[in-house]
């Protein structure tokens, strides 16, 4: 659900960055969802809550040798608990991942989208999709370094987690956070979530988890979903990319090729208009080859 237009600071299909009305007067703070992987027990309550609130019904699949179901995010599954089996010291350990949109500060999906307003970024940092404007090109899916947006085969539209923008717009927390019973999910201002994460990491290190750290990749400008991992040096064990980056092709498209293409179209139109004004129409004389009298009857009337 798209919030009020005055709350939007960036739109796909344009390179303009417009401060929202609330942002200009300092009325909007960046928000963030915090996932503490060290507290998660894989109960899937967040996954079910997301499905219920957004009225999503993924088809029941078959057993694939894991508790993870469905196998991946989809147009009908915006939040997925991933079950990662890790062996350490000869023992099997679970490392659960709350997989959903990361709401990047510099979103590759928005940069790649060529349809005006199909993807927007709100003043609070939430990245949202407007399905009414989506044309199903799939550029957002290919540009996302976290492999989040999915194209529906039913209506050919892109879908992903909205951070419950309809709830947060009226002061409520996302449904997944609301239902978490272990405290693995929190929601608040980005400043508060990072402060809590730093305290939690310090606590984990005091308990012997020396590699504990905050997953907030700088390659996408930071994320609106921050994670606390037991081993920040090995995010791949949580099925998260180590150093996610926006593709060079996406940066070139948004910052170089698209502006050049627009400039080329405008220049062509300008030259055509200048030619019309200074030279006028091409007129073929009667004695020139290719002249047909019937083509000039209207001009002579």
JSON list of C-alpha atoms in Angstrom, two decimals, residues 96-247:
[
{"chain": "A", "resi": 96, "resn": "UNK", "atom": "CA", "xyz": [17.92, -19.05, 11.23]},
{"chain": "A", "resi": 97, "resn": "UNK", "atom": "CA", "xyz": [17.44, -16.12, 8.88]},
{"chain": "A", "resi": 98, "resn": "UNK", "atom": "CA", "xyz": [14.43, -13.84, 8.71]},
{"chain": "A", "resi": 99, "resn": "UNK", "atom": "CA", "xyz": [14.43, -13.34, 4.95]},
{"chain": "A", "resi": 100, "resn": "UNK", "atom": "CA", "xyz": [12.52, -10.32, 3.62]},
{"chain": "A", "resi": 101, "resn": "UNK", "atom": "CA", "xyz": [13.17, -7.04, 1.83]},
{"chain": "A", "resi": 102, "resn": "UNK", "atom": "CA", "xyz": [16.17, -5.22, 3.30]},
{"chain": "A", "resi": 103, "resn": "UNK", "atom": "CA", "xyz": [14.80, -1.74, 2.41]},
{"chain": "A", "resi": 104, "resn": "UNK", "atom": "CA", "xyz": [18.17, -0.44, 1.27]},
{"chain": "A", "resi": 105, "resn": "UNK", "atom": "CA", "xyz": [19.01, 3.22, 1.76]},
{"chain": "A", "resi": 106, "resn": "UNK", "atom": "CA", "xyz": [20.24, 3.18, -1.85]},
{"chain": "A", "resi": 107, "resn": "UNK", "atom": "CA", "xyz": [17.85, 0.65, -3.43]},
{"chain": "A", "resi": 108, "resn": "UNK", "atom": "CA", "xyz": [19.04, -1.05, -6.60]},
{"chain": "A", "resi": 109, "resn": "UNK", "atom": "CA", "xyz": [15.48, -2.06, -7.49]},
{"chain": "A", "resi": 110, "resn": "UNK", "atom": "CA", "xyz": [14.37, 1.59, -7.59]},
{"chain": "A", "resi": 111, "resn": "UNK", "atom": "CA", "xyz": [17.40, 2.61, -9.65]},
{"chain": "A", "resi": 112, "resn": "UNK", "atom": "CA", "xyz": [16.81, -0.16, -12.19]},
{"chain": "A", "resi": 113, "resn": "UNK", "atom": "CA", "xyz": [13.07, 0.41, -12.61]},
{"chain": "A", "resi": 114, "resn": "UNK", "atom": "CA", "xyz": [12.26, 2.48, -15.70]},
{"chain": "A", "resi": 115, "resn": "UNK", "atom": "CA", "xyz": [8.55, 3.00, -14.93]},
{"chain": "A", "resi": 116, "resn": "UNK", "atom": "CA", "xyz": [7.80, 6.31, -13.25]},
{"chain": "A", "resi": 117, "resn": "UNK", "atom": "CA", "xyz": [6.52, 5.79, -9.71]},
{"chain": "A", "resi": 118, "resn": "UNK", "atom": "CA", "xyz": [6.34, 1.98, -9.81]},
{"chain": "A", "resi": 119, "resn": "UNK", "atom": "CA", "xyz": [8.86, 1.87, -6.95]},
{"chain": "A", "resi": 120, "resn": "UNK", "atom": "CA", "xyz": [9.06, 4.63, -4.33]},
{"chain": "A", "resi": 121, "resn": "UNK", "atom": "CA", "xyz": [11.08, 5.38, -1.24]},
{"chain": "A", "resi": 122, "resn": "UNK", "atom": "CA", "xyz": [9.33, 7.06, 1.66]},
{"chain": "A", "resi": 123, "resn": "UNK", "atom": "CA", "xyz": [10.80, 9.67, 3.95]},
{"chain": "A", "resi": 124, "resn": "UNK", "atom": "CA", "xyz": [11.15, 7.04, 6.72]},
{"chain": "A", "resi": 125, "resn": "UNK", "atom": "CA", "xyz": [13.31, 4.85, 4.44]},
{"chain": "A", "resi": 126, "resn": "UNK", "atom": "CA", "xyz": [10.70, 2.26, 3.46]},
{"chain": "A", "resi": 127, "resn": "UNK", "atom": "CA", "xyz": [10.96, 1.05, -0.14]},
{"chain": "A", "resi": 128, "resn": "UNK", "atom": "CA", "xyz": [7.53, 0.23, -1.55]},
{"chain": "A", "resi": 129, "resn": "UNK", "atom": "CA", "xyz": [6.07, -1.08, -4.83]},
{"chain": "A", "resi": 130, "resn": "UNK", "atom": "CA", "xyz": [3.00, 0.30, -6.60]},
{"chain": "A", "resi": 131, "resn": "UNK", "atom": "CA", "xyz": [1.55, -2.70, -8.42]},
{"chain": "A", "resi": 132, "resn": "UNK", "atom": "CA", "xyz": [-0.86, -0.49, -10.38]},
{"chain": "A", "resi": 133, "resn": "UNK", "atom": "CA", "xyz": [2.12, 1.05, -12.19]},
{"chain": "A", "resi": 134, "resn": "UNK", "atom": "CA", "xyz": [4.33, -2.05, -12.45]},
{"chain": "A", "resi": 135, "resn": "UNK", "atom": "CA", "xyz": [4.74, -3.41, -15.99]},
{"chain": "A", "resi": 136, "resn": "UNK", "atom": "CA", "xyz": [6.46, -6.65, -14.96]},
{"chain": "A", "resi": 137, "resn": "UNK", "atom": "CA", "xyz": [9.76, -5.98, -16.74]},
{"chain": "A", "resi": 138, "resn": "UNK", "atom": "CA", "xyz": [11.71, -7.74, -13.98]},
{"chain": "A", "resi": 139, "resn": "UNK", "atom": "CA", "xyz": [14.52, -5.18, -13.82]},
{"chain": "A", "resi": 140, "resn": "UNK", "atom": "CA", "xyz": [13.97, -4.78, -10.06]},
{"chain": "A", "resi": 141, "resn": "UNK", "atom": "CA", "xyz": [14.43, -8.51, -9.50]},
{"chain": "A", "resi": 142, "resn": "UNK", "atom": "CA", "xyz": [17.66, -8.67, -11.49]},
{"chain": "A", "resi": 143, "resn": "UNK", "atom": "CA", "xyz": [19.09, -5.54, -9.83]},
{"chain": "A", "resi": 144, "resn": "UNK", "atom": "CA", "xyz": [18.45, -6.55, -6.21]},
{"chain": "A", "resi": 145, "resn": "UNK", "atom": "CA", "xyz": [21.67, -7.89, -4.61]},
{"chain": "A", "resi": 146, "resn": "UNK", "atom": "CA", "xyz": [19.56, -9.82, -2.07]},
{"chain": "A", "resi": 147, "resn": "UNK", "atom": "CA", "xyz": [17.31, -11.55, -4.66]},
{"chain": "A", "resi": 148, "resn": "UNK", "atom": "CA", "xyz": [14.10, -10.28, -3.03]},
{"chain": "A", "resi": 149, "resn": "UNK", "atom": "CA", "xyz": [11.49, -9.02, -5.58]},
{"chain": "A", "resi": 150, "resn": "UNK", "atom": "CA", "xyz": [9.55, -11.75, -7.37]},
{"chain": "A", "resi": 151, "resn": "UNK", "atom": "CA", "xyz": [7.40, -11.52, -10.51]},
{"chain": "A", "resi": 152, "resn": "UNK", "atom": "CA", "xyz": [3.95, -13.09, -10.27]},
{"chain": "A", "resi": 153, "resn": "UNK", "atom": "CA", "xyz": [3.01, -15.42, -13.15]},
{"chain": "A", "resi": 154, "resn": "UNK", "atom": "CA", "xyz": [-0.64, -14.52, -12.51]},
{"chain": "A", "resi": 155, "resn": "UNK", "atom": "CA", "xyz": [-0.62, -10.76, -13.14]},
{"chain": "A", "resi": 156, "resn": "UNK", "atom": "CA", "xyz": [3.01, -10.22, -14.22]},
{"chain": "A", "resi": 157, "resn": "UNK", "atom": "CA", "xyz": [3.64, -7.76, -11.36]},
{"chain": "A", "resi": 158, "resn": "UNK", "atom": "CA", "xyz": [6.57, -7.54, -8.92]},
{"chain": "A", "resi": 159, "resn": "UNK", "atom": "CA", "xyz": [5.98, -8.13, -5.21]},
{"chain": "A", "resi": 160, "resn": "UNK", "atom": "CA", "xyz": [8.00, -8.02, -2.00]},
{"chain": "A", "resi": 161, "resn": "UNK", "atom": "CA", "xyz": [7.83, -7.07, 1.69]},
{"chain": "A", "resi": 162, "resn": "UNK", "atom": "CA", "xyz": [6.51, -3.53, 2.20]},
{"chain": "A", "resi": 163, "resn": "UNK", "atom": "CA", "xyz": [7.62, -3.31, 5.85]},
{"chain": "A", "resi": 164, "resn": "UNK", "atom": "CA", "xyz": [3.86, -3.12, 6.45]},
{"chain": "A", "resi": 165, "resn": "UNK", "atom": "CA", "xyz": [3.78, 0.47, 5.22]},
{"chain": "A", "resi": 166, "resn": "UNK", "atom": "CA", "xyz": [0.03, 0.54, 5.83]},
{"chain": "A", "resi": 167, "resn": "UNK", "atom": "CA", "xyz": [0.64, -0.25, 9.51]},
{"chain": "A", "resi": 168, "resn": "UNK", "atom": "CA", "xyz": [3.69, 1.95, 10.07]},
{"chain": "A", "resi": 169, "resn": "UNK", "atom": "CA", "xyz": [1.88, 4.89, 8.42]},
{"chain": "A", "resi": 170, "resn": "UNK", "atom": "CA", "xyz": [-0.53, 4.93, 11.38]},
{"chain": "A", "resi": 171, "resn": "UNK", "atom": "CA", "xyz": [2.04, 4.26, 14.09]},
{"chain": "A", "resi": 172, "resn": "UNK", "atom": "CA", "xyz": [1.86, 0.46, 14.27]},
{"chain": "A", "resi": 173, "resn": "UNK", "atom": "CA", "xyz": [4.79, -1.91, 14.04]},
{"chain": "A", "resi": 174, "resn": "UNK", "atom": "CA", "xyz": [5.06, -4.46, 11.19]},
{"chain": "A", "resi": 175, "resn": "UNK", "atom": "CA", "xyz": [2.98, -7.61, 11.66]},
{"chain": "A", "resi": 176, "resn": "UNK", "atom": "CA", "xyz": [6.06, -9.85, 11.79]},
{"chain": "A", "resi": 177, "resn": "UNK", "atom": "CA", "xyz": [7.52, -7.83, 14.68]},
{"chain": "A", "resi": 178, "resn": "UNK", "atom": "CA", "xyz": [4.18, -7.77, 16.48]},
{"chain": "A", "resi": 179, "resn": "UNK", "atom": "CA", "xyz": [3.97, -11.56, 16.56]},
{"chain": "A", "resi": 180, "resn": "UNK", "atom": "CA", "xyz": [7.60, -12.42, 17.46]},
{"chain": "A", "resi": 181, "resn": "UNK", "atom": "CA", "xyz": [7.63, -14.12, 20.89]},
{"chain": "A", "resi": 182, "resn": "UNK", "atom": "CA", "xyz": [11.40, -14.38, 21.47]},
{"chain": "A", "resi": 183, "resn": "UNK", "atom": "CA", "xyz": [12.36, -10.74, 20.95]},
{"chain": "A", "resi": 184, "resn": "UNK", "atom": "CA", "xyz": [14.33, -11.64, 17.84]},
{"chain": "A", "resi": 185, "resn": "UNK", "atom": "CA", "xyz": [12.48, -8.90, 15.93]},
{"chain": "A", "resi": 186, "resn": "UNK", "atom": "CA", "xyz": [12.29, -5.27, 16.97]},
{"chain": "A", "resi": 187, "resn": "UNK", "atom": "CA", "xyz": [11.08, -2.12, 15.24]},
{"chain": "A", "resi": 188, "resn": "UNK", "atom": "CA", "xyz": [11.74, 1.55, 15.86]},
{"chain": "A", "resi": 189, "resn": "UNK", "atom": "CA", "xyz": [13.85, 4.43, 14.67]},
{"chain": "A", "resi": 190, "resn": "UNK", "atom": "CA", "xyz": [17.01, 3.42, 12.87]},
{"chain": "A", "resi": 191, "resn": "UNK", "atom": "CA", "xyz": [19.06, 5.26, 15.46]},
{"chain": "A", "resi": 192, "resn": "UNK", "atom": "CA", "xyz": [17.49, 3.30, 18.33]},
{"chain": "A", "resi": 193, "resn": "UNK", "atom": "CA", "xyz": [17.80, -0.05, 16.56]},
{"chain": "A", "resi": 194, "resn": "UNK", "atom": "CA", "xyz": [21.50, 0.48, 15.85]},
{"chain": "A", "resi": 195, "resn": "UNK", "atom": "CA", "xyz": [22.07, 1.57, 19.45]},
{"chain": "A", "resi": 196, "resn": "UNK", "atom": "CA", "xyz": [20.38, -1.58, 20.74]},
{"chain": "A", "resi": 197, "resn": "UNK", "atom": "CA", "xyz": [22.29, -3.73, 18.24]},
{"chain": "A", "resi": 198, "resn": "UNK", "atom": "CA", "xyz": [25.63, -2.34, 19.41]},
{"chain": "A", "resi": 199, "resn": "UNK", "atom": "CA", "xyz": [24.75, -3.11, 23.03]},
{"chain": "A", "resi": 200, "resn": "UNK", "atom": "CA", "xyz": [23.63, -6.62, 22.11]},
{"chain": "A", "resi": 201, "resn": "UNK", "atom": "CA", "xyz": [26.81, -7.31, 20.15]},
{"chain": "A", "resi": 202, "resn": "UNK", "atom": "CA", "xyz": [28.93, -6.12, 23.09]},
{"chain": "A", "resi": 203, "resn": "UNK", "atom": "CA", "xyz": [26.99, -8.49, 25.34]},
{"chain": "A", "resi": 204, "resn": "UNK", "atom": "CA", "xyz": [27.53, -11.41, 22.97]},
{"chain": "A", "resi": 205, "resn": "UNK", "atom": "CA", "xyz": [31.26, -10.72, 22.80]},
{"chain": "A", "resi": 206, "resn": "UNK", "atom": "CA", "xyz": [31.46, -10.70, 26.60]},
{"chain": "A", "resi": 207, "resn": "UNK", "atom": "CA", "xyz": [29.84, -14.15, 26.51]},
{"chain": "A", "resi": 208, "resn": "UNK", "atom": "CA", "xyz": [32.53, -15.49, 24.20]},
{"chain": "A", "resi": 209, "resn": "UNK", "atom": "CA", "xyz": [31.04, -14.87, 20.75]},
{"chain": "A", "resi": 210, "resn": "UNK", "atom": "CA", "xyz": [34.00, -12.81, 19.59]},
{"chain": "A", "resi": 211, "resn": "UNK", "atom": "CA", "xyz": [32.87, -12.65, 15.95]},
{"chain": "A", "resi": 212, "resn": "UNK", "atom": "CA", "xyz": [29.39, -11.31, 16.69]},
{"chain": "A", "resi": 213, "resn": "UNK", "atom": "CA", "xyz": [28.52, -8.24, 14.67]},
{"chain": "A", "resi": 214, "resn": "UNK", "atom": "CA", "xyz": [25.92, -6.06, 12.95]},
{"chain": "A", "resi": 215, "resn": "UNK", "atom": "CA", "xyz": [24.95, -6.81, 9.35]},
{"chain": "A", "resi": 216, "resn": "UNK", "atom": "CA", "xyz": [24.26, -3.41, 7.81]},
{"chain": "A", "resi": 217, "resn": "UNK", "atom": "CA", "xyz": [26.10, -3.48, 4.44]},
{"chain": "A", "resi": 218, "resn": "UNK", "atom": "CA", "xyz": [27.54, -0.18, 3.25]},
{"chain": "A", "resi": 219, "resn": "UNK", "atom": "CA", "xyz": [27.44, -1.26, -0.40]},
{"chain": "A", "resi": 220, "resn": "UNK", "atom": "CA", "xyz": [23.73, -0.39, -0.53]},
{"chain": "A", "resi": 221, "resn": "UNK", "atom": "CA", "xyz": [24.00, 2.61, 1.76]},
{"chain": "A", "resi": 222, "resn": "UNK", "atom": "CA", "xyz": [22.91, 0.62, 4.79]},
{"chain": "A", "resi": 223, "resn": "UNK", "atom": "CA", "xyz": [19.65, -1.28, 5.18]},
{"chain": "A", "resi": 224, "resn": "UNK", "atom": "CA", "xyz": [16.26, -0.77, 6.78]},
{"chain": "A", "resi": 225, "resn": "UNK", "atom": "CA", "xyz": [16.47, -4.30, 8.16]},
{"chain": "A", "resi": 226, "resn": "UNK", "atom": "CA", "xyz": [19.54, -4.62, 10.37]},
{"chain": "A", "resi": 227, "resn": "UNK", "atom": "CA", "xyz": [20.74, -8.03, 11.54]},
{"chain": "A", "resi": 228, "resn": "UNK", "atom": "CA", "xyz": [22.73, -9.24, 14.52]},
{"chain": "A", "resi": 229, "resn": "UNK", "atom": "CA", "xyz": [24.75, -12.29, 13.49]},
{"chain": "A", "resi": 230, "resn": "UNK", "atom": "CA", "xyz": [26.75, -14.63, 15.68]},
{"chain": "A", "resi": 231, "resn": "UNK", "atom": "CA", "xyz": [29.58, -14.57, 13.13]},
{"chain": "A", "resi": 232, "resn": "UNK", "atom": "CA", "xyz": [29.67, -11.38, 11.09]},
{"chain": "A", "resi": 233, "resn": "UNK", "atom": "CA", "xyz": [32.64, -12.72, 9.11]},
{"chain": "A", "resi": 234, "resn": "UNK", "atom": "CA", "xyz": [30.49, -15.48, 7.62]},
{"chain": "A", "resi": 235, "resn": "UNK", "atom": "CA", "xyz": [27.11, -14.00, 6.59]},
{"chain": "A", "resi": 236, "resn": "UNK", "atom": "CA", "xyz": [26.94, -16.61, 3.82]},
{"chain": "A", "resi": 237, "resn": "UNK", "atom": "CA", "xyz": [26.16, -19.21, 6.49]},
{"chain": "A", "resi": 238, "resn": "UNK", "atom": "CA", "xyz": [22.94, -17.23, 7.04]},
{"chain": "A", "resi": 239, "resn": "UNK", "atom": "CA", "xyz": [22.36, -17.19, 3.27]},
{"chain": "A", "resi": 240, "resn": "UNK", "atom": "CA", "xyz": [23.21, -13.48, 3.13]},
{"chain": "A", "resi": 241, "resn": "UNK", "atom": "CA", "xyz": [25.72, -11.93, 0.68]},
{"chain": "A", "resi": 242, "resn": "UNK", "atom": "CA", "xyz": [28.98, -10.84, 2.28]},
{"chain": "A", "resi": 243, "resn": "UNK", "atom": "CA", "xyz": [29.36, -7.56, 0.42]},
{"chain": "A", "resi": 244, "resn": "UNK", "atom": "CA", "xyz": [26.19, -6.75, -1.54]},
{"chain": "A", "resi": 245, "resn": "UNK", "atom": "CA", "xyz": [26.65, -4.06, -4.17]},
{"chain": "A", "resi": 246, "resn": "UNK", "atom": "CA", "xyz": [24.43, -2.38, -6.73]},
{"chain": "A", "resi": 247, "resn": "UNK", "atom": "CA", "xyz": [25.40, -3.71, -10.15]}
]
